[in-house]
Short mmCIF file of C-alpha atoms in Angstrom, two decimals:
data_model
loop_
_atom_site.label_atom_id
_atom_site.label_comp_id
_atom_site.label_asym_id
_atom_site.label_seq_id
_atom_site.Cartn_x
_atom_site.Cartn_y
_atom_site.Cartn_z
CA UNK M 1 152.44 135.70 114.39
CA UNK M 2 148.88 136.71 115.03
CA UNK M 3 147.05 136.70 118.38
CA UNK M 4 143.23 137.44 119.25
CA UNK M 5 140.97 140.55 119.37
CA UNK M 6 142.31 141.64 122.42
CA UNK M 7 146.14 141.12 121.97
CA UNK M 8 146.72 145.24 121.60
CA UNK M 9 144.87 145.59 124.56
CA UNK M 10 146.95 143.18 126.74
CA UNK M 11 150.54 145.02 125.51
CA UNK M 12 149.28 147.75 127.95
CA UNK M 13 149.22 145.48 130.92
CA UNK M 14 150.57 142.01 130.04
CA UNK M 15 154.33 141.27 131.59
CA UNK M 16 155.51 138.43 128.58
CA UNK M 17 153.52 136.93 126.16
CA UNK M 18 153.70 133.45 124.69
CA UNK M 19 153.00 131.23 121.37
CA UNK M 20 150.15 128.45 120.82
CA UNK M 21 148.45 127.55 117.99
CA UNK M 22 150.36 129.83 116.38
CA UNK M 23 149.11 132.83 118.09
CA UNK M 24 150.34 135.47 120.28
CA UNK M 25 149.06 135.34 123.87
CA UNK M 26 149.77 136.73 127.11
CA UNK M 27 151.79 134.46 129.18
CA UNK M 28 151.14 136.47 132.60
CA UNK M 29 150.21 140.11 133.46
CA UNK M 30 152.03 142.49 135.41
CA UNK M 31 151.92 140.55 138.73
CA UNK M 32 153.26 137.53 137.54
CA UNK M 33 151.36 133.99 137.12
CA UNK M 34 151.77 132.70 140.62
CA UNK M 35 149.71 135.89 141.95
CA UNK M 36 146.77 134.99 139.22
CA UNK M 37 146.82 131.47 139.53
CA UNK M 38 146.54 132.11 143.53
CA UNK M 39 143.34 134.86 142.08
CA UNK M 40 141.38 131.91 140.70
CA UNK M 41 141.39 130.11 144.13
CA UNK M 42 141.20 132.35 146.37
CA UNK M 43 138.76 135.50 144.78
CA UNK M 44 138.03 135.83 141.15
CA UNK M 45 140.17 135.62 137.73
CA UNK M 46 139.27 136.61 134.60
CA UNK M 47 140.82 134.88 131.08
CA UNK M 48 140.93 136.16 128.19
CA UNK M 49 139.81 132.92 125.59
CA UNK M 50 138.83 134.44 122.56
CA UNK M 51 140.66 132.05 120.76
CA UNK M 52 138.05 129.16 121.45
CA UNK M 53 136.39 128.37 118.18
CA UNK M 54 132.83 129.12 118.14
CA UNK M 55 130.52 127.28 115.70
CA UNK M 56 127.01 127.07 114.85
CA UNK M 57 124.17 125.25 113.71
CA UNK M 58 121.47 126.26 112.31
CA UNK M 59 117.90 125.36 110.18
CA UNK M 60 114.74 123.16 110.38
CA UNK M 61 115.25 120.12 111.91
CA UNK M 62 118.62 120.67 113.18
CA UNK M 63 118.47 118.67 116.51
CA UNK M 64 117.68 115.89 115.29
CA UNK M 65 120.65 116.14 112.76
CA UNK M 66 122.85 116.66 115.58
CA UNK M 67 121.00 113.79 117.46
CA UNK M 68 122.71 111.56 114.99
CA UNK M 69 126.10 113.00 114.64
CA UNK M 70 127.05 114.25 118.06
CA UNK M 71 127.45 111.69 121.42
CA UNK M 72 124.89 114.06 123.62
CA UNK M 73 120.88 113.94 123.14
CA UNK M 74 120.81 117.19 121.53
CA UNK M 75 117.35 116.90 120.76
CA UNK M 76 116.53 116.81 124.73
CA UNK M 77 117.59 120.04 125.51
CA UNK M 78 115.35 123.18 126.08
CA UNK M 79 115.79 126.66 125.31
CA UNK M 80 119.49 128.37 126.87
CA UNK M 81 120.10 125.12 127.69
CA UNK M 82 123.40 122.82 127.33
CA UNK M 83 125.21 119.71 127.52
CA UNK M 84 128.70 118.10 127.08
CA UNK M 85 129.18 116.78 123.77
CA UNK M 86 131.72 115.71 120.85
CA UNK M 87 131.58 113.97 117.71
CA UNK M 88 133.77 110.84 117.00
CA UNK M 89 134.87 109.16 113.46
CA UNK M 90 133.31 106.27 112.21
CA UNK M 91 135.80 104.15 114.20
CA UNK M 92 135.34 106.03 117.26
CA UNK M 93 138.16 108.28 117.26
CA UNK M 94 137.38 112.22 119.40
CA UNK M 95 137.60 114.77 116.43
CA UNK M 96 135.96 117.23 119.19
CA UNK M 97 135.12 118.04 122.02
CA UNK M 98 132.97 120.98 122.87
CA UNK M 99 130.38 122.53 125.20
CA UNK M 100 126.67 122.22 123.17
CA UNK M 101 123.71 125.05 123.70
CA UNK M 102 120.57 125.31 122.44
CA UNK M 103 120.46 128.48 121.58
CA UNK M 104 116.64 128.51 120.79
CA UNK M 105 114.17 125.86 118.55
CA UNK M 106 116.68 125.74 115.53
CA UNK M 107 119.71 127.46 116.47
CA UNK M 108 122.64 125.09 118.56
CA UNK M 109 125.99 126.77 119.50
CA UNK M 110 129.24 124.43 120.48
CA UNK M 111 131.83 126.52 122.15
CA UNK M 112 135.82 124.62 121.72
CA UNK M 113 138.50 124.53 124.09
CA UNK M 114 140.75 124.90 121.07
CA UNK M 115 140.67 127.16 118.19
CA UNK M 116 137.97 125.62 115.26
CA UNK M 117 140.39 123.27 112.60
CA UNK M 118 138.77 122.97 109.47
CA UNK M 119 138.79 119.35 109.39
CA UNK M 120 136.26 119.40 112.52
CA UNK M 121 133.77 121.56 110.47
CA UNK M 122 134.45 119.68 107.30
CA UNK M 123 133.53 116.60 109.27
CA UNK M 124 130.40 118.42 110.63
CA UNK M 125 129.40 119.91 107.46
CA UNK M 126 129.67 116.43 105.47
CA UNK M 127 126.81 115.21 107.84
CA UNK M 128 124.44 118.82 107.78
CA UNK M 129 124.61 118.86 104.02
CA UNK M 130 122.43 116.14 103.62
CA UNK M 131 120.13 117.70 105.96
CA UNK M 132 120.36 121.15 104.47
CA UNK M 133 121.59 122.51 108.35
CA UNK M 134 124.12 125.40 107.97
CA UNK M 135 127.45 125.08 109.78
CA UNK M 136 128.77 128.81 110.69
CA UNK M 137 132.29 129.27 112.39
CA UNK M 138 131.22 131.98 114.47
CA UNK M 139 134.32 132.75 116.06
CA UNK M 140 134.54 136.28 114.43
CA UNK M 141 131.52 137.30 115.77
CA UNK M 142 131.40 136.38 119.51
CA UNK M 143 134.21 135.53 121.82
CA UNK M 144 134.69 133.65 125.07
CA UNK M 145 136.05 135.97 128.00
CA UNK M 146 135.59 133.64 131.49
CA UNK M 147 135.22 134.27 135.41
CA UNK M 148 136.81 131.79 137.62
CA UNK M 149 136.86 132.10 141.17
CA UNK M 150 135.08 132.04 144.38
CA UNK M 151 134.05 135.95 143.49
CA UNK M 152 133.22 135.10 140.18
CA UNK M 153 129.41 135.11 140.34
CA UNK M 154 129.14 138.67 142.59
CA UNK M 155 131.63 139.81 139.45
CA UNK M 156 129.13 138.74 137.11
CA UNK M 157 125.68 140.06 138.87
CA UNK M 158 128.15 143.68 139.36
CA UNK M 159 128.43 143.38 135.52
CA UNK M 160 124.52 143.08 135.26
CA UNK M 161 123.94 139.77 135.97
CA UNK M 162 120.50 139.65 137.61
CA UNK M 163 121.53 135.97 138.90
CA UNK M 164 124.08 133.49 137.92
CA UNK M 165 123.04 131.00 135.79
CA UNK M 166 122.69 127.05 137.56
CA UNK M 167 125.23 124.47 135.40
CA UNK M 168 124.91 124.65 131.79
CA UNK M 169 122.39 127.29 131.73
CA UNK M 170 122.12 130.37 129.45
CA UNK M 171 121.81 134.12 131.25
CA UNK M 172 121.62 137.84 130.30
CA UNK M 173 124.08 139.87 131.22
CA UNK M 174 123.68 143.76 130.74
CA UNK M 175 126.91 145.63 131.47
CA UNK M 176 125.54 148.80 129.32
CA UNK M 177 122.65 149.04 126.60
CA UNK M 178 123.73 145.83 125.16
CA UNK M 179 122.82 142.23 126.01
CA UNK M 180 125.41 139.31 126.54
CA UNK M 181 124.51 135.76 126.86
CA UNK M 182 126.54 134.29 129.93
CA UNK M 183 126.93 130.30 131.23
CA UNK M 184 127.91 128.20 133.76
CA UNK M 185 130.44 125.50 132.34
CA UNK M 186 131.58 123.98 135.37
CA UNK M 187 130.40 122.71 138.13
CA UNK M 188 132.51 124.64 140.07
CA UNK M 189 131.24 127.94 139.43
CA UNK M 190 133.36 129.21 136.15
CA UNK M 191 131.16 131.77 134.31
CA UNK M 192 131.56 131.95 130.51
CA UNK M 193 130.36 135.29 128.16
CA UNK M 194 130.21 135.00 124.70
CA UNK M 195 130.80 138.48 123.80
CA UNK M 196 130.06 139.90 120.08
CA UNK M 197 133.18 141.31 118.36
CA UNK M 198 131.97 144.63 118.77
CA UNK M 199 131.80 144.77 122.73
CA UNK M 200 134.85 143.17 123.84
CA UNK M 201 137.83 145.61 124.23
CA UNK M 202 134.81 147.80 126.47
CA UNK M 203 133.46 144.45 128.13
CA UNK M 204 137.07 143.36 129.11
CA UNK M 205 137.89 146.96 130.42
CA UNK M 206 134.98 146.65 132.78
CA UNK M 207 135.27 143.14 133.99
CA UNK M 208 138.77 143.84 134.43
CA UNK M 209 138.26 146.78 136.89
CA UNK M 210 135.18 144.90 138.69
CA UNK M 211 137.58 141.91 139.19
CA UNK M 212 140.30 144.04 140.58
CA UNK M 213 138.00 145.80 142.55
CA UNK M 214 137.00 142.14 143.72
CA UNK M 215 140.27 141.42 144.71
CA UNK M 216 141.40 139.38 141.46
CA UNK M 217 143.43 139.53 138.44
CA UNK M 218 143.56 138.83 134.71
CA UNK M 219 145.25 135.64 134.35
CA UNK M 220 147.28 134.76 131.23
CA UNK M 221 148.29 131.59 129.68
CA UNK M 222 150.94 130.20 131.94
CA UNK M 223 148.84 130.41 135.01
CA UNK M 224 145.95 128.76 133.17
CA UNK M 225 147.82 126.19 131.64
CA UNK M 226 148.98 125.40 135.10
CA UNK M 227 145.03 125.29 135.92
CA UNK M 228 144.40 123.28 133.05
CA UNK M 229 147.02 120.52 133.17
CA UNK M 230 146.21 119.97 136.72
CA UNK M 231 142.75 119.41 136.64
CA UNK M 232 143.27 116.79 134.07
CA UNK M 233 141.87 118.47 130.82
CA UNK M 234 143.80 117.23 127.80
CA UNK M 235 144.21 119.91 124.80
CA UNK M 236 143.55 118.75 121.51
CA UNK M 237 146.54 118.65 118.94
CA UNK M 238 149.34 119.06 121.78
CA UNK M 239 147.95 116.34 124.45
CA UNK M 240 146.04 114.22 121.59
CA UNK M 241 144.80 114.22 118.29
CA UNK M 242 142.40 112.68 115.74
CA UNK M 243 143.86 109.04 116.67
CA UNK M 244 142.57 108.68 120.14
CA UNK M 245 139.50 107.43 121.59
CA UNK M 246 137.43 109.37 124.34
CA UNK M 247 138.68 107.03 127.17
CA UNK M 248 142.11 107.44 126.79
CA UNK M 249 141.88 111.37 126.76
CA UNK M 250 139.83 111.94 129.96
CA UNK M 251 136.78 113.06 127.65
CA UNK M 252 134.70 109.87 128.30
CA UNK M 253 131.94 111.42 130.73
CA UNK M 254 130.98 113.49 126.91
CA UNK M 255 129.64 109.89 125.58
CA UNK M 256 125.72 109.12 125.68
CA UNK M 257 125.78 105.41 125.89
CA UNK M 258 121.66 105.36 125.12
CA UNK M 259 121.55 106.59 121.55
CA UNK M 260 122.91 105.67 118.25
CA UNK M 261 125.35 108.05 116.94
CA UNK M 262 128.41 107.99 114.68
CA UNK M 263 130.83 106.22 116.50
CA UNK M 264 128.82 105.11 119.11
CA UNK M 265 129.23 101.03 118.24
CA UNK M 266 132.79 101.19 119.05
CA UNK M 267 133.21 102.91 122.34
CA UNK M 268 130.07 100.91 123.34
CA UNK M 269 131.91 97.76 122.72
CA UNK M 270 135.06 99.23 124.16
CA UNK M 271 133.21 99.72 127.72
CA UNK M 272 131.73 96.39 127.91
CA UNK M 273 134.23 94.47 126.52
CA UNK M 274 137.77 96.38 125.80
CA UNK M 275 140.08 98.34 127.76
CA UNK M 276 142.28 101.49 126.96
CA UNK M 277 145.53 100.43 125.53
CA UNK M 278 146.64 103.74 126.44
CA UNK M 279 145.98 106.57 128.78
CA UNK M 280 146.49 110.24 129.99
CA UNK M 281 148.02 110.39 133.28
CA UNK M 282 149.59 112.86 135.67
CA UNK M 283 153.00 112.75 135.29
CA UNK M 284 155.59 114.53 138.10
CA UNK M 285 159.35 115.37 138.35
CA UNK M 286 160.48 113.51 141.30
CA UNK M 287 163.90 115.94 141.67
CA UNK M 288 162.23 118.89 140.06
CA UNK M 289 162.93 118.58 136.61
CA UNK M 290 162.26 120.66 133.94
CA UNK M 291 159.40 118.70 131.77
CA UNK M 292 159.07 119.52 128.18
CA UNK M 293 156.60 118.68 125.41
CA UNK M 294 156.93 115.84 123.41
CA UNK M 295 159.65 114.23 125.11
CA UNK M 296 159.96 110.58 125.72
CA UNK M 297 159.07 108.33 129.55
CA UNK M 298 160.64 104.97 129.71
CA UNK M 299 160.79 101.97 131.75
CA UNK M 300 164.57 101.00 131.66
CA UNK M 301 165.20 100.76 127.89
CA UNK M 302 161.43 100.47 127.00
CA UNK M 303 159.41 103.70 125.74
CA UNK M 304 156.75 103.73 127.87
CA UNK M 305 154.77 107.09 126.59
CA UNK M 306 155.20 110.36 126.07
CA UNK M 307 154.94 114.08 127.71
CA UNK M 308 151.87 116.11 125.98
CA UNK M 309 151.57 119.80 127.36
CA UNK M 310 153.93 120.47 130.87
CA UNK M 311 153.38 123.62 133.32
CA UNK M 312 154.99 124.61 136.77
CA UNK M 313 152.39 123.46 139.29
CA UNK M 314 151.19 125.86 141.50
CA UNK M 315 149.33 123.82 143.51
CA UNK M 316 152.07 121.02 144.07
CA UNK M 317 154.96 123.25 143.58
CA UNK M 318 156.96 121.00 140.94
CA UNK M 319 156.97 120.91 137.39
CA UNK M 320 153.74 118.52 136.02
CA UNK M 321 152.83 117.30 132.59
CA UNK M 322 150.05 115.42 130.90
CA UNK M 323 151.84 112.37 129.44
CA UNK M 324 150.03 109.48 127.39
CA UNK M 325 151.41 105.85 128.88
CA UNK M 326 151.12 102.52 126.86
CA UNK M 327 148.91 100.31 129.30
CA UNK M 328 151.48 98.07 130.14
CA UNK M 329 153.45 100.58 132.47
CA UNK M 330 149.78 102.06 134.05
CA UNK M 331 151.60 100.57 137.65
CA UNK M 332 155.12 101.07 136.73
CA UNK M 333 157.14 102.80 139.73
CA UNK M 334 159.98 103.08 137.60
CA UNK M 335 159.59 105.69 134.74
CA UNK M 336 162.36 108.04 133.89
CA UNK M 337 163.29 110.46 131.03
CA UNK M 338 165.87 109.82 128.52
CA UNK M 339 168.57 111.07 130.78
CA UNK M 340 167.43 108.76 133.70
CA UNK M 341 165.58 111.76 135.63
CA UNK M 342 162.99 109.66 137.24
CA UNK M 343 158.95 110.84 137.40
CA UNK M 344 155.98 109.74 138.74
CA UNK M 345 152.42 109.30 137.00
CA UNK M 346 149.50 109.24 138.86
CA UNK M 347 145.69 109.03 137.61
CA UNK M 348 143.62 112.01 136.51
CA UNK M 349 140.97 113.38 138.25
CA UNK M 350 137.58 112.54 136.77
CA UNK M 351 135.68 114.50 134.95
CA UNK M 352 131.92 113.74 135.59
CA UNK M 353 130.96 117.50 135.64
#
């Protein structure tokens, strides 16, 4: 099993490590994932996320291929500048979701959640060919380390930061002769680097000691999973896949609904006139169960969905899950697992950010 860039580095200080996508990541570091997770609210945490795919776009006249192709107005955006975004199938379907920067006049960036599949660039690339726009997976060359955390910005400006960026917006960031773009991704302050291959064992050394010297931690996968799965963000290929719509996944606050793009007929139609016919919802143990992946909820004898990606709960102290629910049960107050273990769904938070 492989793991990112930085997976020698973490043996050092990382107390387990854990499998997804078929890599090797840190599950938690030395002080255990209810100390980080407790980090990110209460000073500063810093992930390690190199394995977000990276990929980008670039030639003449490249926004307005991407104008046509992706659900954001690409062609909009200034300079260092970005925007929520995904492209959907010809029926409507989310093949990705990603963060999308102008980088400058014909250079655009989209930074995954996920790893890059090769069916989302061979879906990109189909469209750029005719438009002679290059499609680069960049992941080899930069990747995504993140601050999260009330301390996050003063982390960043002690790294070099002259200021942190607003929402969306593209920084320096100069922790030694070399520059490193930086952005804001979330509304609520989470700081994003996108760090060339070269710099990042010395970049993560030195955000590591100026978050511990903030009062933080390195957080590994089970504490942001936990993070994750409670602010409602659904992963792609173990929460949903290729078959959903944007709706049903939490993702519909990526959708323009003021352009033509592919896909864009059918989730129009779907918010004036349809309804989800299934959904992502919150779903809890009610005695403290163990929830696992993939398993089944039902109502009585009736499947009524089924668990995507499950975490321990920091914040609510119980096991939680992401589970997709067939519309008819959206009010049920009687779900259970197979063995009669009953849970409780609730709605996700929304994601307008």
């Amino acid at each position: 099993m492989t793991g990112p860039a930085l997976t020698d580095v973490h043996r050092e200080d990382a107390g387990a490590f854990t499998a997804a996508w078929g890599l090797e990541l840190p599950g938690s570091f030395r002080q255990g994932a209810a100390v980080e997770y407790a980090a990110v609210g209460e000073s500063v945490g810093l992930f390690d996320e190199s394995y977000r795919g990276v990929i980008d776009f670039l030639g003449e006249g490249v926004a307005a291929m991407l104008d046509k192709v992706v659900s954001s107005p690409a062609p909009a955006l200034e300079n260092r500048v970005g925007q929520n975004s995904c492209i959907l199938s010809a029926k409507g379907r989310l093949l990705g979701a990603f963060s999308l920067y102008r980088v400058s006049d014909e250079h655009f960036r989209a930074i995954l959640a996920e790893p890059t599949r090769d069916i989302l660039l061979e879906s990109l690339r189909k469209y750029a060919f005719l438009s002679d726009i290059e499609v680069r997976d960049a992941t080899s060359e930069f990747s995504v380390l993140a601050l999260r955390g009330p301390r996050a910005a003063s982390v960043l400006e002690a790294a070099g930061g002259s200021e942190a960026p607003a929402v969306f917006q593209v920084a320096s960031v100069e922790p030694g002769e070399v520059s490193i773009d930086c952005v804001c991704a979330e509304a609520s302050g989470g700081y994003e680097l996108w760090v060339p291959a070269a710099e990042l064992v010395g970049l993560w050394g030195v955000l590591r000691d100026l978050v511990a010297d903030a009062g933080g931690q390195p957080v590994g996968w089970e504490a942001a999973e936990a993070w994750r799965i409670e602010t409602g963000r659904a992963s792609y290929g173990r929460d949903y896949d290729g078959d959903f719509f944007p709706v049903e996944v939490n993702e519909e606050h990526r959708l323009s609904y003021d352009k033509c793009y592919v896909g864009q007929e059918v989730v129009a139609r779907m918010k004036t006139y349809g309804h989800a016919n299934r959904k992502l919802f919150h779903l809890f143990s009610a005695n403290d169960v163990e929830l696992s992946e993939g398993v089944s909820v039902y109502s009585d004898s009736v499947e009524a969905g089924r668990i995507g990606t499950a975490c321990h709960s920091f914040s609510h102290s119980r096991p939680l899950a992401l589970a997709m629910i067939q519309r008819k049960f959206f009010n049920s107050n009687g779900l259970h697992l197979e063995g009669g273990e009953p849970v409780e769904i609730a709605e996700l938070p929304g994601r307008g950010e």
